[in-house]
Tab-separated table of C-alpha atoms in Angstrom:
chain	number	residue	atom	x	y	z
V	29	MET	CA	305.674	18.884	-137.315
V	30	ASP	CA	306.496	19.145	-133.716
V	31	VAL	CA	306.847	22.025	-131.326
V	32	THR	CA	309.581	20.899	-128.957
V	33	LYS	CA	308.884	20.493	-125.275
V	34	LYS	CA	310.612	18.579	-122.522
V	35	LYS	CA	309.151	15.735	-120.542
V	36	SER	CA	310.375	14.180	-117.341
V	37	SER	CA	310.908	10.525	-116.556
V	38	ALA	CA	308.561	11.003	-113.610
V	39	ARG	CA	305.571	10.823	-115.901
V	40	ALA	CA	304.561	8.618	-118.768
V	41	ALA	CA	305.606	10.288	-122.001
V	42	LYS	CA	302.946	10.718	-124.630
V	43	PRO	CA	303.803	9.739	-128.214
V	44	SER	CA	305.083	12.638	-130.258
V	45	VAL	CA	302.636	14.066	-132.751
V	46	SER	CA	303.509	14.816	-136.332
V	47	THR	CA	301.376	17.100	-138.426
V	48	ARG	CA	303.230	16.242	-141.571
V	49	ALA	CA	299.998	14.792	-142.888
V	50	PRO	CA	296.670	15.888	-141.385
V	51	GLY	CA	295.788	13.652	-138.485
V	52	SER	CA	298.863	11.451	-138.816
V	53	THR	CA	301.102	10.494	-135.925
V	54	ALA	CA	304.849	10.145	-135.899
V	55	ARG	CA	305.775	6.522	-136.360
V	56	ALA	CA	308.870	4.420	-136.152
V	57	PRO	CA	310.345	3.620	-139.557
V	58	LYS	CA	309.572	0.205	-140.959
V	59	THR	CA	312.237	-2.441	-140.546
V	60	LYS	CA	313.932	-3.390	-143.770
V	61	GLN	CA	317.241	-5.091	-144.626
V	62	ALA	CA	319.781	-3.184	-146.657
V	63	SER	CA	321.649	-4.994	-149.388
V	64	ARG	CA	325.086	-4.122	-148.055
V	65	ALA	CA	326.804	-2.367	-145.179
V	66	ARG	CA	328.937	0.632	-145.937
V	67	THR	CA	332.556	0.510	-144.797
V	68	PRO	CA	332.974	2.285	-141.447
V	69	ALA	CA	334.623	5.669	-141.670
V	70	LYS	CA	338.225	5.823	-140.525
V	71	THR	CA	339.055	7.927	-137.501
V	72	PRO	CA	340.826	11.107	-138.649
V	73	SER	CA	344.373	11.626	-137.532
V	74	ALA	CA	345.204	14.139	-134.818
V	75	ASP	CA	347.125	16.310	-137.243
V	76	ALA	CA	344.179	16.814	-139.586
V	77	PRO	CA	343.812	20.513	-140.454
V	78	LEU	CA	341.409	22.627	-138.455
V	79	LEU	CA	338.667	24.168	-140.523
V	80	ALA	CA	339.057	27.462	-138.712
V	81	LEU	CA	342.256	27.680	-140.750
V	82	GLU	CA	341.047	26.317	-144.045
V	83	GLN	CA	337.485	25.870	-145.250
V	84	GLY	CA	336.495	22.751	-147.078
V	85	GLY	CA	338.618	20.246	-145.174
V	86	SER	CA	337.862	17.652	-142.537
V	87	SER	CA	339.078	17.618	-138.983
V	88	LEU	CA	338.787	16.468	-135.465
V	89	VAL	CA	336.559	19.031	-133.811
V	90	LEU	CA	337.546	21.400	-131.051
V	91	ALA	CA	336.655	21.017	-127.405
V	92	GLU	CA	335.507	23.966	-125.289
V	93	ASP	CA	339.065	24.824	-124.269
V	94	GLY	CA	340.279	24.950	-127.874
V	95	SER	CA	342.118	21.606	-127.752
V	96	PHE	CA	341.498	18.648	-130.045
V	97	SER	CA	338.539	16.556	-128.911
V	98	ASP	CA	338.525	12.979	-130.156
V	99	THR	CA	334.763	12.564	-129.956
V	100	GLY	CA	334.322	10.504	-133.102
V	101	VAL	CA	332.636	13.554	-134.635
V	102	ARG	CA	334.061	14.937	-137.862
V	103	ARG	CA	333.428	18.411	-139.221
V	104	THR	CA	333.748	20.132	-142.572
V	105	VAL	CA	332.961	23.746	-143.382
V	106	LEU	CA	331.879	24.171	-146.994
V	107	PRO	CA	332.096	27.470	-148.880
V	108	GLY	CA	329.338	29.754	-147.688
V	109	GLY	CA	329.865	28.776	-144.057
V	110	LEU	CA	327.740	25.619	-144.242
V	111	ARG	CA	328.891	23.220	-141.521
V	112	VAL	CA	328.676	19.452	-141.966
V	113	VAL	CA	329.166	17.311	-138.861
V	114	THR	CA	329.013	13.531	-138.863
V	115	GLU	CA	329.375	10.653	-136.448
V	116	HIS	CA	329.845	7.043	-137.435
V	117	VAL	CA	327.745	4.793	-135.178
V	118	PRO	CA	329.007	1.180	-135.169
V	119	GLY	CA	326.529	-1.649	-135.415
V	120	VAL	CA	323.602	0.207	-136.964
V	121	ARG	CA	322.162	-0.078	-140.465
V	122	SER	CA	320.474	3.308	-140.463
V	123	ALA	CA	321.362	6.927	-141.102
V	124	SER	CA	319.787	10.081	-139.694
V	125	ILE	CA	320.191	13.503	-141.259
V	126	GLY	CA	319.094	16.802	-139.798
V	127	VAL	CA	319.365	20.233	-141.358
V	128	TRP	CA	319.547	22.577	-138.371
V	129	VAL	CA	318.731	26.231	-138.918
V	130	GLY	CA	319.715	28.764	-136.260
V	131	VAL	CA	316.305	30.396	-136.407
V	132	GLY	CA	313.349	29.948	-134.082
V	133	SER	CA	310.398	31.743	-132.571
V	134	ARG	CA	312.779	33.998	-130.644
V	135	ASP	CA	313.682	35.665	-133.956
V	136	GLU	CA	310.133	36.801	-134.702
V	137	GLY	CA	308.568	40.183	-134.181
V	138	PRO	CA	305.153	40.418	-132.502
V	139	THR	CA	303.334	40.851	-135.835
V	140	VAL	CA	304.719	37.563	-137.189
V	141	ALA	CA	304.559	35.480	-134.012
V	142	GLY	CA	304.535	31.817	-135.047
V	143	ALA	CA	306.205	32.457	-138.423
V	144	ALA	CA	309.106	30.038	-137.855
V	145	HIS	CA	306.719	27.195	-137.020
V	146	PHE	CA	304.266	28.128	-139.798
V	147	LEU	CA	307.141	28.171	-142.301
V	148	GLU	CA	308.321	24.766	-141.099
V	149	HIS	CA	304.899	23.399	-142.056
V	150	LEU	CA	304.752	25.283	-145.333
V	151	LEU	CA	308.067	24.191	-146.811
V	152	PHE	CA	306.841	20.591	-147.036
V	153	LYS	CA	303.937	21.576	-149.302
V	154	ALA	CA	305.899	21.923	-152.540
V	155	THR	CA	309.277	22.624	-154.126
V	156	PRO	CA	309.940	23.478	-157.794
V	157	THR	CA	310.452	19.765	-158.557
V	158	ARG	CA	308.282	17.987	-155.967
V	159	THR	CA	304.710	18.152	-154.745
V	160	ALA	CA	303.779	17.349	-151.155
V	161	LEU	CA	302.700	13.907	-152.372
V	162	ASP	CA	306.016	13.372	-154.169
V	163	ILE	CA	307.894	14.188	-150.959
V	164	ALA	CA	305.767	11.812	-148.899
V	165	GLU	CA	305.925	8.989	-151.443
V	166	ALA	CA	309.716	9.237	-151.821
V	167	VAL	CA	310.253	8.695	-148.091
V	168	ASP	CA	307.479	6.136	-147.634
V	169	ALA	CA	308.922	4.089	-150.511
V	170	VAL	CA	312.075	3.406	-148.490
V	171	GLY	CA	310.354	2.950	-145.128
V	172	GLY	CA	311.826	6.163	-143.772
V	173	GLU	CA	310.665	8.938	-141.478
V	174	LEU	CA	310.570	12.613	-142.446
V	175	ASN	CA	309.625	15.354	-140.008
V	176	ALA	CA	310.645	18.670	-138.486
V	177	PHE	CA	310.382	20.637	-135.264
V	178	THR	CA	310.572	24.274	-134.252
V	179	ALA	CA	311.931	25.575	-130.951
V	180	LYS	CA	312.666	28.978	-129.471
V	181	GLU	CA	316.130	29.262	-131.025
V	182	GLN	CA	316.349	26.679	-133.806
V	183	THR	CA	314.425	24.691	-136.377
V	184	CYS	CA	315.370	21.203	-137.519
V	185	TYR	CA	314.260	19.252	-140.593
V	186	TYR	CA	315.231	15.605	-140.339
V	187	ALA	CA	314.951	12.152	-141.888
V	188	HIS	CA	315.738	8.661	-140.639
V	189	VAL	CA	316.395	6.032	-143.314
V	190	LEU	CA	318.404	2.912	-144.103
V	191	ASP	CA	322.074	3.690	-144.643
V	192	ASP	CA	321.843	2.960	-148.381
V	193	ASP	CA	319.085	5.547	-148.714
V	194	LEU	CA	321.111	8.438	-147.298
V	195	PRO	CA	321.533	10.071	-150.759
V	196	LEU	CA	317.746	10.244	-151.120
V	197	ALA	CA	317.319	11.635	-147.590
V	198	VAL	CA	319.937	14.347	-148.127
V	199	ASP	CA	318.333	15.326	-151.422
V	200	VAL	CA	314.765	15.465	-150.103
V	201	VAL	CA	315.508	17.273	-146.837
V	202	SER	CA	317.776	19.811	-148.560
V	203	ASP	CA	315.203	20.400	-151.284
V	204	VAL	CA	312.513	21.123	-148.688
V	205	VAL	CA	314.707	23.485	-146.654
V	206	LEU	CA	316.218	25.400	-149.561
V	207	ASN	CA	313.513	25.332	-152.207
V	208	GLY	CA	310.195	25.021	-150.410
V	209	LEU	CA	307.647	27.310	-152.034
V	210	CYS	CA	305.494	29.739	-150.105
V	211	ARG	CA	302.529	29.774	-152.455
V	212	PRO	CA	299.421	31.635	-151.313
V	213	ILE	CA	297.224	28.604	-151.948
V	214	ASP	CA	299.435	26.481	-149.687
V	215	VAL	CA	299.508	29.181	-147.021
V	216	ASP	CA	295.728	29.180	-146.853
V	217	VAL	CA	295.583	25.387	-146.520
V	218	GLU	CA	298.374	25.116	-143.952
V	219	ARG	CA	296.996	28.060	-141.961
V	220	GLN	CA	294.038	25.898	-141.025
V	221	VAL	CA	296.358	23.045	-140.025
V	222	VAL	CA	298.303	25.331	-137.688
V	223	LEU	CA	295.064	26.686	-136.216
V	224	GLU	CA	293.995	23.100	-135.566
V	225	GLU	CA	297.330	22.527	-133.847
V	226	ILE	CA	296.693	25.537	-131.616
V	227	SER	CA	293.271	24.105	-130.778
V	228	MET	CA	294.887	20.768	-129.961
V	229	ARG	CA	297.323	22.533	-127.655
V	230	ASP	CA	294.451	24.386	-125.975
V	231	ASP	CA	292.683	21.062	-125.373
V	232	ASP	CA	295.728	19.705	-123.541
V	233	PRO	CA	295.914	21.647	-120.255
V	234	GLU	CA	299.426	20.422	-119.539
V	235	ASP	CA	300.679	21.903	-122.817
V	236	LEU	CA	298.619	25.041	-122.307
V	237	VAL	CA	300.044	25.845	-118.863
V	238	GLY	CA	303.534	25.063	-120.129
V	239	ASP	CA	303.254	27.763	-122.792
V	240	SER	CA	301.509	30.272	-120.551
V	241	PHE	CA	304.081	29.719	-117.783
V	242	LEU	CA	306.859	31.036	-120.029
V	243	THR	CA	304.686	34.052	-120.798
V	244	ALA	CA	304.125	34.599	-117.072
V	245	LEU	CA	307.879	34.282	-116.490
V	246	PHE	CA	309.241	36.323	-119.411
V	247	GLY	CA	306.314	38.545	-120.375
V	248	ASP	CA	306.182	39.786	-123.964
V	249	HIS	CA	309.834	38.967	-124.571
V	250	PRO	CA	310.103	36.612	-127.601
V	251	ILE	CA	311.121	33.764	-125.273
V	252	GLY	CA	307.801	34.220	-123.500
V	253	ARG	CA	305.695	33.901	-126.642
V	254	PRO	CA	304.400	30.472	-127.717
V	255	VAL	CA	306.427	28.885	-130.532
V	256	ILE	CA	303.174	28.013	-132.247
V	257	GLY	CA	301.959	31.630	-132.361
V	258	THR	CA	298.451	32.827	-131.614
V	259	VAL	CA	295.166	32.543	-133.459
V	260	ASP	CA	295.344	36.236	-134.377
V	261	SER	CA	298.929	36.154	-135.644
V	262	ILE	CA	298.378	32.995	-137.700
V	263	GLU	CA	295.136	34.262	-139.220
V	264	GLN	CA	296.872	37.472	-140.334
V	265	MET	CA	300.099	35.878	-141.643
V	266	THR	CA	300.634	36.372	-145.380
V	267	ALA	CA	302.555	34.407	-147.985
V	268	ALA	CA	304.786	37.439	-148.567
V	269	GLN	CA	305.734	37.594	-144.870
V	270	LEU	CA	306.578	33.909	-144.765
V	271	ARG	CA	308.525	34.067	-148.009
V	272	GLY	CA	310.518	37.015	-146.701
V	273	PHE	CA	311.214	35.196	-143.428
V	274	HIS	CA	312.490	32.219	-145.417
V	275	LEU	CA	314.732	34.236	-147.742
V	276	ARG	CA	316.239	36.384	-144.983
V	277	ARG	CA	316.748	33.745	-142.313
V	278	TYR	CA	317.478	30.460	-144.099
V	279	ARG	CA	321.074	31.048	-145.187
V	280	PRO	CA	323.728	28.279	-145.349
V	281	ASP	CA	326.001	30.152	-142.930
V	282	ARG	CA	323.256	29.785	-140.290
V	283	MET	CA	322.814	26.072	-140.976
V	284	VAL	CA	324.367	22.853	-139.748
V	285	VAL	CA	323.889	19.551	-141.546
V	286	ALA	CA	324.270	16.763	-138.982
V	287	VAL	CA	324.409	13.106	-140.037
V	288	ALA	CA	324.888	10.036	-137.857
V	289	GLY	CA	324.722	6.298	-138.435
V	290	ASN	CA	326.466	3.851	-140.742
V	291	ILE	CA	327.943	6.616	-142.855
V	292	GLU	CA	331.260	7.884	-144.209
V	293	HIS	CA	332.176	11.503	-143.632
V	294	GLU	CA	333.657	12.196	-147.076
V	295	HIS	CA	330.710	10.621	-148.887
V	296	THR	CA	328.269	12.619	-146.740
V	297	VAL	CA	330.089	15.891	-147.441
V	298	GLU	CA	329.942	15.123	-151.155
V	299	LEU	CA	326.164	14.575	-150.973
V	300	VAL	CA	325.611	17.792	-149.024
V	301	HIS	CA	327.846	19.825	-151.341
V	302	ARG	CA	325.885	18.568	-154.329
V	303	ALA	CA	322.537	19.436	-152.691
V	304	PHE	CA	323.618	22.956	-151.625
V	305	ALA	CA	325.943	23.739	-154.544
V	306	ASP	CA	324.122	26.760	-155.967
V	307	ARG	CA	323.702	28.341	-152.467
V	308	LEU	CA	327.331	28.258	-151.332
V	309	ASP	CA	328.757	31.777	-151.327
V	310	PRO	CA	332.541	31.501	-150.812
V	311	LEU	CA	332.634	34.946	-149.174
V	312	ARG	CA	330.556	33.884	-146.176
V	313	GLU	CA	331.858	32.362	-142.953
V	314	PRO	CA	329.790	30.346	-140.452
V	315	ALA	CA	327.540	32.574	-138.383
V	316	PRO	CA	328.730	32.918	-134.779
V	317	ARG	CA	326.906	30.949	-132.131
V	318	ARG	CA	323.934	32.651	-130.545
V	319	GLU	CA	324.992	34.519	-127.417
V	320	GLY	CA	322.085	36.812	-126.630
V	321	HIS	CA	321.762	39.341	-123.852
V	322	PHE	CA	318.541	38.842	-121.957
V	323	ARG	CA	317.010	42.067	-120.701
V	324	LYS	CA	314.367	41.732	-118.041
V	325	ARG	CA	311.277	43.629	-119.182
V	326	THR	CA	308.736	42.541	-116.595
V	327	SER	CA	308.520	40.824	-113.245
V	328	PRO	CA	307.208	37.245	-113.083
V	329	GLN	CA	303.418	37.119	-113.051
V	330	LEU	CA	300.485	34.827	-112.243
V	331	GLN	CA	298.337	33.759	-115.197
V	332	TRP	CA	295.263	31.564	-115.256
V	333	THR	CA	293.043	30.068	-117.945
V	334	TYR	CA	289.502	28.914	-117.284
V	335	ARG	CA	288.857	25.280	-118.175
V	336	ASP	CA	285.809	23.287	-117.131
V	337	SER	CA	288.041	20.329	-116.349
V	338	GLU	CA	288.250	17.513	-113.826
V	339	GLN	CA	291.777	18.542	-112.831
V	340	ALA	CA	293.606	21.742	-112.062
V	341	HIS	CA	297.000	22.096	-113.728
V	342	LEU	CA	299.760	24.277	-112.304
V	343	VAL	CA	303.252	25.196	-113.484
V	344	PHE	CA	305.376	27.473	-111.330
V	345	GLY	CA	309.046	28.320	-111.331
V	346	VAL	CA	311.856	30.828	-111.707
V	347	ARG	CA	314.232	32.233	-114.283
V	348	ALA	CA	317.356	30.083	-114.493
V	349	PHE	CA	320.716	30.182	-116.281
V	350	GLY	CA	321.756	30.516	-119.925
V	351	ARG	CA	323.496	27.636	-121.659
V	352	HIS	CA	326.839	29.429	-121.819
V	353	GLU	CA	326.998	29.533	-118.016
V	354	GLY	CA	328.552	26.090	-118.313
V	355	HIS	CA	329.757	25.735	-114.730
V	356	LYS	CA	326.118	25.782	-113.572
V	357	ARG	CA	324.718	23.358	-116.119
V	358	TRP	CA	325.367	20.030	-114.429
V	359	PRO	CA	324.745	21.127	-110.832
V	360	LEU	CA	321.381	22.440	-112.053
V	361	SER	CA	320.685	19.132	-113.825
V	362	VAL	CA	321.450	17.247	-110.617
V	363	LEU	CA	319.186	19.598	-108.640
V	364	ASN	CA	316.372	19.100	-111.146
V	365	THR	CA	316.737	15.326	-110.897
V	366	VAL	CA	316.669	15.404	-107.098
V	367	LEU	CA	313.605	17.649	-106.974
V	368	GLY	CA	311.391	16.210	-109.689
V	369	GLY	CA	313.309	14.240	-112.308
V	370	GLY	CA	312.392	10.666	-111.400
V	371	LEU	CA	310.364	8.278	-109.304
V	372	SER	CA	312.643	8.746	-106.280
V	373	SER	CA	312.583	12.546	-106.512
V	374	ARG	CA	311.397	14.587	-103.552
V	375	LEU	CA	308.323	15.997	-105.285
V	376	PHE	CA	307.177	12.631	-106.615
V	377	GLN	CA	307.666	10.888	-103.282
V	378	LYS	CA	306.061	13.626	-101.177
V	379	ILE	CA	303.028	14.390	-103.338
V	380	ARG	CA	302.230	11.144	-105.134
V	381	GLU	CA	303.740	8.273	-103.164
V	382	GLU	CA	303.159	9.542	-99.613
V	383	ARG	CA	299.942	11.552	-100.072
V	384	GLY	CA	298.412	10.221	-103.294
V	385	LEU	CA	297.370	13.742	-104.253
V	386	ALA	CA	298.496	13.764	-107.875
V	387	TYR	CA	299.176	11.342	-110.694
V	388	SER	CA	301.704	13.532	-112.516
V	389	VAL	CA	304.245	15.771	-110.803
V	390	TYR	CA	307.722	16.622	-112.069
V	391	SER	CA	310.249	19.402	-112.540
V	392	SER	CA	312.065	20.480	-115.695
V	393	VAL	CA	314.687	22.870	-117.035
V	394	ASP	CA	314.518	24.950	-120.220
V	395	THR	CA	317.784	26.458	-121.395
V	396	PHE	CA	318.300	29.263	-123.901
V	397	ALA	CA	321.405	31.155	-124.972
V	398	ASP	CA	321.241	33.817	-122.259
V	399	THR	CA	318.571	32.722	-119.808
V	400	GLY	CA	316.517	29.721	-118.805
V	401	ALA	CA	313.674	28.440	-116.669
V	402	PHE	CA	313.308	25.950	-113.837
V	403	SER	CA	309.708	24.841	-113.316
V	404	VAL	CA	307.482	22.392	-111.482
V	405	TYR	CA	304.353	20.880	-113.040
V	406	LEU	CA	301.535	19.221	-111.130
V	407	GLY	CA	297.995	18.166	-111.917
V	408	CYS	CA	295.396	17.325	-109.281
V	409	GLN	CA	291.737	17.639	-108.389
V	410	PRO	CA	290.812	21.314	-107.883
V	411	GLU	CA	289.908	20.810	-104.243
V	412	ASN	CA	293.455	19.547	-103.586
V	413	LEU	CA	295.323	22.293	-105.431
V	414	ALA	CA	295.971	24.409	-102.338
V	415	GLU	CA	297.445	21.469	-100.395
V	416	VAL	CA	299.519	20.214	-103.327
V	417	THR	CA	300.880	23.704	-104.043
V	418	THR	CA	301.835	24.127	-100.389
V	419	LEU	CA	303.606	20.759	-100.324
V	420	ALA	CA	305.513	21.479	-103.532
V	421	ARG	CA	306.655	24.868	-102.297
V	422	GLU	CA	307.732	23.334	-98.976
V	423	VAL	CA	309.892	20.802	-100.838
V	424	LEU	CA	311.629	23.590	-102.761
V	425	ASP	CA	312.053	25.761	-99.662
V	426	GLU	CA	313.554	22.846	-97.735
V	427	VAL	CA	316.178	22.245	-100.440
V	428	ALA	CA	316.901	25.971	-100.744
V	429	THR	CA	317.520	26.184	-96.995
V	430	ASN	CA	319.250	22.899	-96.203
V	431	GLY	CA	320.524	21.674	-99.572
V	432	ILE	CA	320.527	18.065	-100.739
V	433	THR	CA	322.159	14.979	-99.234
V	434	ASP	CA	325.216	13.140	-100.508
V	435	ALA	CA	323.029	10.112	-101.231
V	436	GLU	CA	320.639	12.185	-103.330
V	437	CYS	CA	323.536	13.722	-105.238
V	438	ALA	CA	325.037	10.312	-106.017
V	439	ARG	CA	321.695	8.863	-107.078
V	440	ALA	CA	320.904	11.833	-109.321
V	441	LYS	CA	324.314	11.661	-110.997
V	442	GLY	CA	323.761	7.971	-111.675
V	443	SER	CA	320.375	8.748	-113.204
V	444	LEU	CA	321.875	11.414	-115.456
V	445	ARG	CA	324.713	9.119	-116.527
V	446	GLY	CA	322.341	6.314	-117.423
V	447	GLY	CA	319.916	8.587	-119.191
V	448	LEU	CA	322.675	10.140	-121.269
V	449	VAL	CA	324.216	6.874	-122.440
V	450	LEU	CA	320.965	4.954	-122.965
V	451	GLY	CA	319.546	7.914	-124.877
V	452	LEU	CA	322.311	7.724	-127.468
V	453	GLU	CA	321.771	4.180	-128.694
V	454	ASP	CA	320.279	5.101	-132.072
V	455	SER	CA	321.388	7.228	-134.989
V	456	GLY	CA	318.608	9.784	-134.507
V	457	SER	CA	319.663	10.706	-130.990
V	458	ARG	CA	323.304	10.912	-132.086
V	459	MET	CA	322.333	13.242	-134.911
V	460	ASN	CA	320.411	15.426	-132.486
V	461	ARG	CA	323.374	15.608	-130.116
V	462	ILE	CA	325.964	16.667	-132.682
V	463	GLY	CA	323.602	19.050	-134.492
V	464	ARG	CA	322.644	20.885	-131.303
V	465	SER	CA	326.248	20.989	-130.087
V	466	GLU	CA	327.549	22.500	-133.311
V	467	LEU	CA	324.759	25.059	-133.624
V	468	SER	CA	324.586	26.071	-129.962
V	469	TYR	CA	328.181	25.756	-128.785
V	470	GLY	CA	330.446	25.438	-131.828
V	471	ASN	CA	332.268	22.539	-130.168
V	472	HIS	CA	331.716	18.917	-129.246
V	473	ARG	CA	332.311	16.947	-126.085
V	474	SER	CA	332.699	13.185	-126.056
V	475	VAL	CA	330.322	11.059	-124.002
V	476	SER	CA	333.219	10.199	-121.696
V	477	GLU	CA	333.971	13.882	-121.160
V	478	THR	CA	330.337	14.580	-120.362
V	479	LEU	CA	330.167	11.685	-117.919
V	480	ALA	CA	333.267	13.049	-116.209
V	481	ARG	CA	331.583	16.473	-115.909
V	482	ILE	CA	328.574	14.839	-114.250
V	483	ASP	CA	330.784	12.809	-111.886
V	484	ALA	CA	332.623	15.968	-110.828
V	485	VAL	CA	329.478	17.655	-109.473
V	486	THR	CA	329.507	17.920	-105.681
V	487	THR	CA	326.720	18.091	-103.140
V	488	ALA	CA	327.944	21.527	-102.072
V	489	GLU	CA	327.716	22.857	-105.671
V	490	VAL	CA	324.138	21.637	-106.047
V	491	SER	CA	323.113	23.096	-102.696
V	492	ALA	CA	324.661	26.444	-103.632
V	493	ILE	CA	322.725	26.478	-106.928
V	494	ALA	CA	319.533	25.681	-104.998
V	495	ARG	CA	320.068	28.605	-102.600
V	496	THR	CA	320.602	31.021	-105.482
V	497	LEU	CA	317.946	29.750	-107.873
V	498	LEU	CA	315.060	29.028	-105.530
V	499	ALA	CA	315.298	32.441	-103.871
V	500	ARG	CA	314.337	34.151	-107.138
V	501	PRO	CA	310.809	35.494	-107.801
V	502	TYR	CA	308.319	32.865	-108.940
V	503	ALA	CA	305.915	32.947	-111.866
V	504	ALA	CA	302.909	30.642	-112.087
V	505	SER	CA	300.316	29.510	-114.605
V	506	VAL	CA	297.082	27.668	-113.834
V	507	ALA	CA	294.461	25.990	-116.001
V	508	GLY	CA	291.275	24.806	-114.357
V	509	PRO	CA	287.832	25.852	-113.131
V	510	TYR	CA	288.901	29.348	-112.090
V	511	ARG	CA	287.202	32.282	-113.829
V	512	ARG	CA	288.710	35.049	-111.689
V	513	ALA	CA	291.858	35.568	-109.666
V	514	ARG	CA	289.868	35.507	-106.449
V	515	ASP	CA	288.740	31.952	-107.299
V	516	LEU	CA	292.320	30.680	-107.115
V	517	PRO	CA	293.559	29.088	-103.879
V	518	GLY	CA	295.542	31.431	-101.656
V	519	ALA	CA	298.560	29.065	-101.810
V	520	VAL	CA	298.753	29.602	-105.572
V	521	LYS	CA	298.457	33.372	-105.348
V	522	ARG	CA	301.148	33.488	-102.657
V	523	LEU	CA	303.617	31.897	-105.057
V	524	VAL	CA	304.014	35.208	-106.853
V	525	ASP	CA	303.472	37.626	-103.992
């Protein structure tokens, strides 16, 4: 299973790793022809009842302002508050289902750090009616993909199959999520798998500094802790703790079932209702979206990890905005693209193209309910770290002082538009979009509406965001041949002075 992390187009993306089976890698599903194509779902009429008024019906979903939003997404709320959202994708012969649970590593206490991710592994080991082998064979037999990922604020269990195999996918994924057993014997086996995953993370300096940067930025706040947990917390985790976490947190009112592809909404709702039937409490309503109220506990810090490596790896950045600060979302995305989101970005051009001092350099944004992070990553030879750090900070200071140009703004908006549309050309990405939107926002925006939001961003808005954001205190994390703080270059230490 995957621990989610963001990658920029300015670097070559590594293939995602699945730990569903020891040593296996995530793979694209095999190509296979289905015997028939299901009839496309009809677009619901504008006067369809809203589910806020009556549970169990189907409707056009609401936009942010409370009006009808004809996004092509349909939504049903089943008894118990379980939300089902679907999107028919023309021209595909596949279906993707994701069961999204509004629970992540942010919901853990210090003594059970890593429980959400550990549980995600564990639920695939066995259910009352299936062994781990049964689960794997059922999906392999139809050429499908089954996996899961854990993030700070949600966990998703998903499958990608041919459209005719959607009933099987709904049954298997729901069985895993609802009925996965937390047997002590499985906990002991999977504990070692998770420890191996931690070791794998520690062997990848880029991943390591990414995790430790959030700790440097947020301290011991749950957002600052690694999703994967620590060696100590995983070694001490018990079956009883994981079982309790599962029973308390995995409730239908905190779940969204998202399905996209060559599917019909009514048929999908029927399949989900059948799979969840004995868990649907008619007295429960959907849980409200996560709002959060971030309380600053510590100031940003400098952290370093000794590695006898050929490169030094640095991540530095600032606290950013929460996802419900919607008016800042797209200006920040444009700023990120200008600074380090592509081959024409300022950081990439200055450090790699003009100076040849690094192979990989990019910026990224992490967004949570009530806070966020803007960061810059770079990897270079240790003797060049001081110069590269100075150059990167100069790029950020220049934008904070003088803003961006109209040409940069236009180019960044074009990049975002293209990335958005091209990234939605398969059923899996569509499922991800509607599942995240329902769980995080409780509403859906059409692609056209989103493109219009991007187009509306102005150079002045981006420059104002840069002045505010880049004046905040910096945190930094380094991995490389540095045993003590005094071994670090002065340019790195000055980042957090």
